[in-house]
Amino acid sequence: MSALADFQNSIYLQGLGDVRPSLPTDLTRLEGLAEGVLSAQAFGYVAGSAGSEATARANRDAFDRWRIVPRFLRDVAHRDLSVDVLGTAMPSPILLAPIGVQSIFHPDGELATARAAGAEGVTMVLSTASSHSIEEVAEANGDGAPRWYQLYWPKDRDLAVSFLERAKAAGYTALVVTLDTFTLAWRPRDLDQAYLPFLRGIGVANYFSDPVFQKAVGGPVTDANRDAALLHWVANFGNPSLTWDDLVFLRDHWDGPIALKGVQHPDDARRAVDAGMDGVIVSNHGGRQVDGAVASLDALPGVVDAVRDQATVLFDSGIRTGSDVAKALALGAKAVLLARPYAYGLALGGQAGVQHVLRCIQAELELTMALSGVTRPDELSPEILVRA
Ligand SMILES: Cc1cc2nc3c(=O)[nH]c(=O)nc-3n(C[C@H](O)[C@H](O)[C@H](O)COP(=O)(O)O)c2cc1C
Ligand SMILES: CCCCCCC(=O)C(=O)O
């Protein structure tokens, strides 16, 4: 048995003293509870997706179409979930996905998430659009805690370089470059409420604190130039004219591993390998960008097949349970990024809420694996799955 499954026992033992977990252990229940504590705008922002939200639903349906076939009598007494992903040692194949503007969910925002990740030894991927700066989040995360940085590649190349240098100096070891959100998609829940956190000054901490950004807006951001600074942010946030050739620039300015997030097509995965990228993250941004896009899990096997072992394949979009993690790993992902469930944990319980989510999903993964005859993530293969 491992520390992860011990978590399950510790809950049962608390029951002897009539203590119950303060949050549900079925993580699919968190969204409904979070709706009760968040403003309608914040809840719409996190729970909403693009258009009719068909892709968000497809992400979940794709998991339901695969079923695990348990196997027994395989000596699963000793289980080890640890993995090495792009040079980072991890206790399990689960990272915290980049989620921007976290202070709309909890006053401590990314600081609470970073403390939770640091306490659990789980790698946090910090968004460029965070509500606390690169440096503040690193401090909350703690010395030696594993952390990666996610880049929204701005039009201003000097600003991009400044972000990369700040991230490197603050101990972020790998770079995630998100391809699918150079502009916001059509998101009806936000449009109907005329709500965008950035225009209210949330999610711009890294920009407003950056010397290159400040120079571009004529000095530090104050009440006097705040509106102009926000307009500059809007104009510079993303760059739709980027091409594969531009990746050379990133390679030249980041000496650690780089993973491209948002890859869905096998040819794009091959191009990532050709461009010297170390990893790809199969993701459709949780259905928040292209409504009607292929379910992320359905795109995974084609990408795995395309890159073979020339790059590390990670996965997100739709992960809600430990069994979902097992399915994504069985279909070839090296690790997964957990997203909305931890945002709901943050909303419901701050740092403790995020830790609860991490402990539950890791314990559930370990138990699912053991009860399926598997002791290590790399033993998961399509052989444990059938089509429903
Ligand atoms: C509220 C919210 C904010 C997000 N912000 C970012 C971000 O700043 N950068 C990024 O690469 N992805 C961002 N994402 C996308 C997640 O990293 C992830 O790809 C997606 O949420 C996965 O779908 P799931 O939450 O349904 O599993 C965001 C997602 C949500 C829900
Ligand atoms: C202007 C686009 C900002 C998006 C940042 C957050 C995000 O990725 C999301 O899905 O929301």
Short mmCIF file of C-alpha atoms and ligand atoms in Angstrom, two decimals:
data_model
loop_
_atom_site.label_atom_id
_atom_site.label_comp_id
_atom_site.label_asym_id
_atom_site.label_seq_id
_atom_site.Cartn_x
_atom_site.Cartn_y
_atom_site.Cartn_z
CA MET A 1 0.00 0.00 0.00
CA SER A 2 1.09 3.54 -0.54
CA ALA A 3 0.55 6.91 1.05
CA LEU A 4 -2.07 7.63 -1.59
CA ALA A 5 -4.30 4.70 -0.72
CA ASP A 6 -3.66 5.37 2.98
CA PHE A 7 -5.61 8.56 2.40
CA GLN A 8 -8.67 6.41 1.77
CA ASN A 9 -8.11 4.54 5.04
CA SER A 10 -7.60 7.78 6.95
CA ILE A 11 -11.06 8.93 5.81
CA TYR A 12 -12.69 5.70 6.95
CA LEU A 13 -10.89 5.91 10.29
CA GLN A 14 -12.09 9.48 10.82
CA GLY A 15 -15.58 8.05 10.53
CA LEU A 16 -15.00 6.14 13.79
CA GLY A 17 -14.89 9.55 15.48
CA ASP A 18 -17.94 10.58 13.46
CA VAL A 19 -15.89 12.95 11.30
CA ARG A 20 -16.73 13.24 7.60
CA PRO A 21 -14.66 14.85 4.83
CA SER A 22 -15.64 18.49 4.47
CA LEU A 23 -15.80 18.18 0.68
CA PRO A 24 -17.22 15.30 -1.36
CA THR A 25 -14.82 12.58 -2.43
CA ASP A 26 -16.72 12.21 -5.73
CA LEU A 27 -15.05 15.11 -7.51
CA THR A 28 -17.83 15.33 -10.10
CA ARG A 29 -19.99 16.85 -7.34
CA LEU A 30 -17.69 19.85 -6.85
CA GLU A 31 -19.03 21.86 -9.79
CA GLY A 32 -22.55 21.96 -8.36
CA LEU A 33 -21.26 22.98 -4.94
CA ALA A 34 -18.96 25.63 -6.42
CA GLU A 35 -21.94 27.20 -8.19
CA GLY A 36 -23.38 27.82 -4.74
CA VAL A 37 -20.36 29.81 -3.51
CA LEU A 38 -19.24 31.68 -6.63
CA SER A 39 -20.73 34.77 -8.23
CA ALA A 40 -22.76 34.01 -11.35
CA GLN A 41 -20.03 35.67 -13.40
CA ALA A 42 -17.14 33.69 -11.91
CA PHE A 43 -19.08 30.43 -12.14
CA GLY A 44 -20.04 31.15 -15.77
CA TYR A 45 -16.41 31.86 -16.57
CA VAL A 46 -15.03 28.61 -15.17
CA ALA A 47 -17.85 26.22 -16.02
CA GLY A 48 -18.61 27.71 -19.41
CA SER A 49 -17.16 26.69 -22.75
CA ALA A 50 -17.35 27.86 -26.33
CA GLY A 51 -20.56 28.12 -28.34
CA SER A 52 -23.16 25.46 -27.62
CA GLU A 53 -20.61 23.70 -25.38
CA ALA A 54 -20.80 20.61 -27.60
CA THR A 55 -17.06 19.99 -27.32
CA ALA A 56 -17.10 20.23 -23.54
CA ARG A 57 -19.80 17.54 -23.52
CA ALA A 58 -17.92 15.50 -26.12
CA ASN A 59 -14.86 15.50 -23.86
CA ARG A 60 -16.84 13.74 -21.16
CA ASP A 61 -18.68 11.43 -23.56
CA ALA A 62 -15.36 10.24 -24.97
CA PHE A 63 -14.30 9.02 -21.52
CA ASP A 64 -17.61 7.23 -21.06
CA ARG A 65 -17.13 5.37 -24.34
CA TRP A 66 -14.06 3.61 -22.96
CA ARG A 67 -14.44 1.01 -20.21
CA ILE A 68 -11.72 -0.59 -18.10
CA VAL A 69 -11.54 -4.38 -17.97
CA PRO A 70 -10.20 -5.30 -14.49
CA ARG A 71 -7.62 -8.09 -14.18
CA PHE A 72 -6.73 -10.02 -11.01
CA LEU A 73 -4.13 -12.26 -9.30
CA ARG A 74 -1.22 -10.14 -10.56
CA ASP A 75 0.48 -9.18 -7.28
CA VAL A 76 -0.40 -5.52 -6.97
CA ALA A 77 0.73 -5.22 -3.35
CA HIS A 78 3.41 -2.67 -4.17
CA ARG A 79 2.26 0.29 -6.22
CA ASP A 80 4.32 3.21 -7.44
CA LEU A 81 2.65 6.08 -9.26
CA SER A 82 5.76 8.22 -9.59
CA VAL A 83 6.88 9.38 -13.03
CA ASP A 84 9.49 11.63 -14.58
CA VAL A 85 7.99 14.10 -17.03
CA LEU A 86 10.27 16.39 -19.04
CA GLY A 87 12.91 16.16 -16.33
CA THR A 88 10.53 16.77 -13.41
CA ALA A 89 10.09 14.03 -10.81
CA MET A 90 6.41 13.69 -9.92
CA PRO A 91 4.61 11.63 -7.24
CA SER A 92 1.92 10.74 -9.77
CA PRO A 93 1.17 11.40 -13.45
CA ILE A 94 -1.05 14.37 -12.57
CA LEU A 95 -0.15 18.06 -12.92
CA LEU A 96 -2.24 21.14 -12.19
CA ALA A 97 -3.22 22.71 -15.53
CA PRO A 98 -2.68 26.40 -16.15
CA ILE A 99 -5.81 28.26 -15.07
CA GLY A 100 -5.76 32.05 -15.24
CA VAL A 101 -7.52 34.63 -13.07
CA GLN A 102 -7.77 32.37 -10.02
CA SER A 103 -8.59 35.22 -7.65
CA ILE A 104 -12.13 35.17 -9.07
CA PHE A 105 -12.48 31.79 -7.33
CA HIS A 106 -10.78 32.57 -4.01
CA PRO A 107 -9.09 35.70 -2.61
CA ASP A 108 -5.72 33.91 -2.42
CA GLY A 109 -6.06 32.66 -6.02
CA GLU A 110 -2.90 31.11 -7.43
CA LEU A 111 -1.10 31.57 -4.10
CA ALA A 112 -3.43 29.02 -2.48
CA THR A 113 -3.04 26.67 -5.44
CA ALA A 114 0.75 27.02 -5.33
CA ARG A 115 0.81 26.25 -1.59
CA ALA A 116 -1.40 23.19 -2.15
CA ALA A 117 0.76 21.96 -5.03
CA GLY A 118 3.94 22.53 -3.01
CA ALA A 119 2.52 20.66 -0.01
CA GLU A 120 1.56 17.67 -2.17
CA GLY A 121 4.71 17.75 -4.33
CA VAL A 122 2.53 18.12 -7.42
CA THR A 123 3.71 20.24 -10.34
CA MET A 124 1.73 23.42 -10.90
CA VAL A 125 1.68 25.00 -14.34
CA LEU A 126 1.32 28.74 -13.80
CA SER A 127 -0.69 30.71 -16.37
CA THR A 128 0.61 33.93 -17.91
CA ALA A 129 -2.88 35.26 -17.14
CA SER A 130 -2.55 34.68 -13.41
CA SER A 131 -3.92 37.10 -10.84
CA HIS A 132 -0.65 36.96 -8.87
CA SER A 133 2.78 37.46 -10.37
CA ILE A 134 5.26 34.80 -11.47
CA GLU A 135 7.48 35.68 -8.49
CA GLU A 136 4.72 35.76 -5.83
CA VAL A 137 3.43 32.37 -6.95
CA ALA A 138 6.94 30.87 -6.91
CA GLU A 139 7.41 32.08 -3.34
CA ALA A 140 4.08 30.56 -2.26
CA ASN A 141 4.96 27.33 -4.04
CA GLY A 142 8.15 27.03 -2.01
CA ASP A 143 11.84 26.43 -2.57
CA GLY A 144 12.45 23.27 -4.54
CA ALA A 145 8.78 22.68 -5.33
CA PRO A 146 8.32 21.63 -8.97
CA ARG A 147 6.71 24.29 -11.15
CA TRP A 148 6.27 24.94 -14.85
CA TYR A 149 5.33 28.14 -16.64
CA GLN A 150 2.65 28.55 -19.32
CA LEU A 151 3.19 31.23 -21.93
CA TYR A 152 0.54 33.20 -23.73
CA TRP A 153 2.87 34.46 -26.42
CA PRO A 154 2.25 38.21 -26.75
CA LYS A 155 2.79 40.28 -29.90
CA ASP A 156 5.64 42.15 -28.23
CA ARG A 157 8.65 39.79 -28.42
CA ASP A 158 10.56 41.71 -25.78
CA LEU A 159 7.65 41.13 -23.40
CA ALA A 160 7.68 37.40 -24.21
CA VAL A 161 11.42 37.25 -23.47
CA SER A 162 10.89 39.16 -20.23
CA PHE A 163 8.23 36.62 -19.13
CA LEU A 164 10.60 33.75 -19.94
CA GLU A 165 13.51 35.32 -18.08
CA ARG A 166 11.33 36.05 -15.04
CA ALA A 167 9.99 32.49 -15.04
CA LYS A 168 13.47 31.01 -15.32
CA ALA A 169 14.78 33.20 -12.49
CA ALA A 170 11.82 32.19 -10.30
CA GLY A 171 12.53 28.46 -10.69
CA TYR A 172 9.98 27.36 -13.29
CA THR A 173 11.74 24.52 -15.11
CA ALA A 174 9.60 23.69 -18.15
CA LEU A 175 7.70 25.89 -20.56
CA VAL A 176 4.16 25.20 -21.79
CA VAL A 177 3.18 27.27 -24.83
CA THR A 178 -0.56 27.44 -25.39
CA LEU A 179 -1.41 27.52 -29.10
CA ASP A 180 -5.19 27.50 -29.05
CA THR A 181 -6.00 30.78 -27.33
CA PHE A 182 -4.35 33.63 -29.23
CA THR A 183 -7.84 35.12 -29.05
CA LEU A 184 -10.89 34.29 -26.97
CA ALA A 185 -13.48 32.11 -28.65
CA TRP A 186 -17.22 32.84 -28.72
CA ARG A 187 -18.19 32.13 -25.10
CA PRO A 188 -21.90 32.77 -24.61
CA ARG A 189 -21.97 32.48 -20.81
CA ASP A 190 -19.44 35.31 -20.53
CA LEU A 191 -20.95 37.31 -23.39
CA ASP A 192 -24.43 37.10 -21.89
CA GLN A 193 -23.09 38.57 -18.65
CA ALA A 194 -20.78 41.03 -20.47
CA TYR A 195 -18.01 39.62 -18.27
CA LEU A 196 -14.27 39.42 -18.88
CA PRO A 197 -12.10 39.33 -15.73
CA PHE A 198 -9.16 41.01 -17.48
CA LEU A 199 -11.13 44.16 -18.19
CA ARG A 200 -11.71 44.35 -14.43
CA GLY A 201 -7.97 44.17 -13.79
CA ILE A 202 -7.85 40.45 -12.92
CA GLY A 203 -5.35 38.25 -14.76
CA VAL A 204 -3.02 41.05 -15.76
CA ALA A 205 -0.63 40.96 -12.77
CA ASN A 206 2.24 39.59 -14.82
CA TYR A 207 1.80 42.24 -17.48
CA PHE A 208 1.35 45.23 -15.19
CA SER A 209 4.37 44.21 -13.06
CA ASP A 210 6.62 43.68 -16.07
CA PRO A 211 9.29 46.29 -16.90
CA VAL A 212 8.88 45.80 -20.67
CA PHE A 213 5.10 46.23 -20.41
CA GLN A 214 5.52 49.28 -18.18
CA LYS A 215 7.93 50.84 -20.66
CA ALA A 216 5.42 50.31 -23.46
CA VAL A 217 2.66 52.11 -21.53
CA GLY A 218 4.92 54.95 -20.44
CA GLY A 219 5.67 53.88 -16.85
CA PRO A 220 4.21 51.94 -13.92
CA VAL A 221 0.47 51.28 -14.16
CA THR A 222 -1.51 53.64 -11.94
CA ASP A 223 -5.13 54.81 -11.82
CA ALA A 224 -4.17 57.49 -14.33
CA ASN A 225 -3.02 55.13 -17.12
CA ARG A 226 -4.90 51.96 -16.15
CA ASP A 227 -7.44 52.09 -18.96
CA ALA A 228 -4.71 52.73 -21.51
CA ALA A 229 -2.70 49.84 -20.02
CA LEU A 230 -5.70 47.52 -20.35
CA LEU A 231 -6.18 48.54 -23.97
CA HIS A 232 -2.49 47.87 -24.61
CA TRP A 233 -2.95 44.45 -22.97
CA VAL A 234 -5.95 43.66 -25.21
CA ALA A 235 -4.02 44.65 -28.34
CA ASN A 236 -0.93 42.63 -27.37
CA PHE A 237 -2.30 39.57 -25.59
CA GLY A 238 -2.03 37.14 -28.51
CA ASN A 239 -0.49 37.00 -31.95
CA PRO A 240 -2.60 35.34 -34.66
CA SER A 241 0.15 35.70 -37.25
CA LEU A 242 2.58 33.27 -35.57
CA THR A 243 3.70 30.24 -37.60
CA TRP A 244 5.72 27.09 -36.93
CA ASP A 245 8.87 28.95 -37.99
CA ASP A 246 8.49 31.27 -34.99
CA LEU A 247 9.17 28.42 -32.58
CA VAL A 248 12.88 28.90 -33.27
CA PHE A 249 12.60 32.15 -31.33
CA LEU A 250 11.29 30.32 -28.27
CA ARG A 251 13.92 27.62 -28.54
CA ASP A 252 16.55 30.36 -28.60
CA HIS A 253 15.19 32.01 -25.46
CA TRP A 254 14.31 29.01 -23.27
CA ASP A 255 16.94 26.40 -22.48
CA GLY A 256 14.64 23.96 -20.65
CA PRO A 257 11.99 21.60 -22.04
CA ILE A 258 9.12 23.09 -24.09
CA ALA A 259 5.67 21.52 -24.58
CA LEU A 260 3.03 22.84 -26.99
CA LYS A 261 -0.48 22.86 -25.49
CA GLY A 262 -3.58 22.54 -27.65
CA VAL A 263 -2.32 20.00 -30.19
CA GLN A 264 -5.14 17.93 -31.71
CA HIS A 265 -3.93 16.89 -35.18
CA PRO A 266 -1.22 14.24 -35.72
CA ASP A 267 0.47 16.45 -38.33
CA ASP A 268 0.74 19.31 -35.84
CA ALA A 269 2.32 16.87 -33.39
CA ARG A 270 4.86 15.87 -36.05
CA ARG A 271 5.59 19.52 -36.76
CA ALA A 272 6.18 20.09 -33.06
CA VAL A 273 8.77 17.31 -33.08
CA ASP A 274 10.38 18.74 -36.22
CA ALA A 275 10.55 22.14 -34.52
CA GLY A 276 12.55 20.62 -31.65
CA MET A 277 9.75 20.68 -29.09
CA ASP A 278 10.08 18.23 -26.20
CA GLY A 279 6.41 17.59 -25.64
CA VAL A 280 2.86 18.16 -26.82
CA ILE A 281 -0.26 18.49 -24.71
CA VAL A 282 -3.32 17.05 -26.40
CA SER A 283 -6.00 19.50 -25.32
CA ASN A 284 -8.98 21.40 -26.67
CA HIS A 285 -8.85 23.83 -23.76
CA GLY A 286 -11.75 22.07 -22.08
CA GLY A 287 -14.01 22.89 -25.03
CA ARG A 288 -13.52 26.60 -24.39
CA GLN A 289 -12.16 27.47 -27.82
CA VAL A 290 -13.52 25.58 -30.86
CA ASP A 291 -17.11 24.49 -30.33
CA GLY A 292 -17.63 21.32 -32.34
CA ALA A 293 -13.96 20.34 -32.08
CA VAL A 294 -12.96 16.72 -31.71
CA ALA A 295 -13.07 15.37 -28.16
CA SER A 296 -9.58 15.58 -26.73
CA LEU A 297 -9.51 11.88 -25.75
CA ASP A 298 -10.49 10.92 -29.31
CA ALA A 299 -7.55 12.96 -30.64
CA LEU A 300 -5.05 11.35 -28.25
CA PRO A 301 -4.26 8.00 -29.94
CA GLY A 302 -3.53 9.67 -33.31
CA VAL A 303 -1.09 12.10 -31.72
CA VAL A 304 0.60 9.34 -29.71
CA ASP A 305 1.00 7.33 -32.87
CA ALA A 306 2.39 10.33 -34.78
CA VAL A 307 5.14 11.27 -32.31
CA ARG A 308 5.92 7.74 -31.04
CA ASP A 309 8.76 8.25 -28.56
CA GLN A 310 10.18 11.40 -30.13
CA ALA A 311 8.27 13.67 -27.74
CA THR A 312 6.38 13.39 -24.48
CA VAL A 313 2.61 13.35 -24.92
CA LEU A 314 0.51 14.89 -22.14
CA PHE A 315 -3.26 15.20 -22.06
CA ASP A 316 -6.06 17.39 -20.73
CA SER A 317 -9.73 18.24 -21.25
CA GLY A 318 -12.35 16.28 -19.40
CA ILE A 319 -10.34 14.67 -16.58
CA ARG A 320 -12.63 14.41 -13.55
CA THR A 321 -11.78 11.13 -11.81
CA GLY A 322 -8.90 8.75 -11.16
CA SER A 323 -10.42 6.37 -13.65
CA ASP A 324 -10.33 9.11 -16.34
CA VAL A 325 -6.61 9.49 -15.65
CA ALA A 326 -6.10 5.73 -16.05
CA LYS A 327 -7.93 5.79 -19.41
CA ALA A 328 -5.86 8.70 -20.77
CA LEU A 329 -2.64 6.99 -19.68
CA ALA A 330 -3.80 3.71 -21.22
CA LEU A 331 -4.33 5.55 -24.51
CA GLY A 332 -0.74 6.77 -24.46
CA ALA A 333 -0.47 9.94 -22.38
CA LYS A 334 2.55 10.10 -20.10
CA ALA A 335 0.67 12.32 -17.63
CA VAL A 336 -2.46 14.44 -17.47
CA LEU A 337 -3.29 17.99 -16.48
CA LEU A 338 -6.17 18.39 -14.07
CA ALA A 339 -8.09 21.64 -14.52
CA ARG A 340 -11.67 22.60 -13.55
CA PRO A 341 -11.96 20.20 -10.56
CA TYR A 342 -9.14 21.96 -8.72
CA ALA A 343 -10.60 25.38 -9.53
CA TYR A 344 -13.80 24.17 -7.83
CA GLY A 345 -11.75 22.85 -4.90
CA LEU A 346 -10.10 26.26 -4.66
CA ALA A 347 -13.48 27.99 -4.68
CA LEU A 348 -14.84 25.70 -1.97
CA GLY A 349 -11.86 25.42 0.36
CA GLY A 350 -8.86 27.49 -0.75
CA GLN A 351 -5.54 25.67 -0.32
CA ALA A 352 -7.20 22.82 1.62
CA GLY A 353 -9.78 22.43 -1.15
CA VAL A 354 -7.09 22.03 -3.80
CA GLN A 355 -5.21 19.54 -1.61
CA HIS A 356 -8.41 17.58 -1.10
CA VAL A 357 -8.91 17.33 -4.86
CA LEU A 358 -5.32 16.23 -5.42
CA ARG A 359 -5.43 13.59 -2.70
CA CYS A 360 -8.75 12.19 -3.88
CA ILE A 361 -7.84 11.90 -7.55
CA GLN A 362 -4.41 10.40 -6.86
CA ALA A 363 -5.81 7.85 -4.40
CA GLU A 364 -8.62 6.99 -6.81
CA LEU A 365 -6.12 6.52 -9.63
CA GLU A 366 -3.96 4.22 -7.54
CA LEU A 367 -6.92 2.11 -6.43
CA THR A 368 -8.30 1.94 -10.00
CA MET A 369 -4.92 0.76 -11.24
CA ALA A 370 -4.45 -1.83 -8.52
CA LEU A 371 -7.96 -3.18 -9.03
CA SER A 372 -7.22 -3.40 -12.75
CA GLY A 373 -4.05 -5.44 -12.17
CA VAL A 374 -1.56 -2.60 -12.72
CA THR A 375 1.07 -1.25 -10.33
CA ARG A 376 2.83 1.46 -12.38
CA PRO A 377 1.59 4.10 -14.83
CA ASP A 378 3.75 2.71 -17.63
CA GLU A 379 1.94 -0.64 -17.34
CA LEU A 380 -1.30 0.98 -18.49
CA SER A 381 -1.97 0.20 -22.16
CA PRO A 382 -4.96 0.00 -24.52
CA GLU A 383 -5.20 -3.65 -23.53
CA ILE A 384 -6.97 -2.70 -20.30
CA LEU A 385 -9.72 -0.89 -22.25
CA VAL A 386 -12.72 -1.87 -24.37
CA ARG A 387 -15.15 0.30 -26.30
CA ALA A 388 -18.45 0.63 -24.45
C1 LIG B 1 -11.24 29.21 -15.88
C2 LIG B 1 -10.21 28.62 -16.79
C3 LIG B 1 -9.08 29.35 -17.11
C4 LIG B 1 -8.11 28.79 -17.92
N1 LIG B 1 -6.95 29.50 -18.15
C5 LIG B 1 -5.99 28.95 -18.92
C6 LIG B 1 -4.77 29.64 -19.11
O1 LIG B 1 -4.57 30.73 -18.59
N2 LIG B 1 -3.84 29.06 -19.90
C7 LIG B 1 -4.04 27.84 -20.51
O2 LIG B 1 -3.18 27.35 -21.23
N3 LIG B 1 -5.18 27.17 -20.32
C8 LIG B 1 -6.16 27.69 -19.53
N4 LIG B 1 -7.30 27.00 -19.32
C9 LIG B 1 -7.48 25.67 -19.95
C10 LIG B 1 -6.96 24.54 -19.02
O3 LIG B 1 -5.57 24.60 -18.88
C11 LIG B 1 -7.32 23.17 -19.58
O4 LIG B 1 -6.80 23.03 -20.87
C12 LIG B 1 -8.83 22.91 -19.65
O5 LIG B 1 -9.51 23.52 -18.58
C13 LIG B 1 -9.08 21.41 -19.60
O6 LIG B 1 -10.46 21.13 -19.61
P1 LIG B 1 -11.22 20.61 -18.28
O7 LIG B 1 -11.09 21.66 -17.25
O8 LIG B 1 -12.63 20.46 -18.74
O9 LIG B 1 -10.59 19.31 -17.90
C14 LIG B 1 -8.30 27.52 -18.49
C15 LIG B 1 -9.43 26.79 -18.17
C16 LIG B 1 -10.39 27.32 -17.33
C17 LIG B 1 -11.60 26.48 -16.98
C1 LIG B 2 -7.84 36.97 -23.85
C2 LIG B 2 -7.77 35.50 -23.58
C3 LIG B 2 -7.36 35.19 -22.19
C4 LIG B 2 -7.60 33.77 -21.85
C5 LIG B 2 -6.95 33.42 -20.56
C6 LIG B 2 -7.62 32.42 -19.77
C7 LIG B 2 -8.01 31.21 -20.53
O1 LIG B 2 -7.21 30.54 -21.13
C8 LIG B 2 -9.38 30.79 -20.54
O2 LIG B 2 -9.69 29.72 -21.10
O3 LIG B 2 -10.25 31.51 -20.01
#
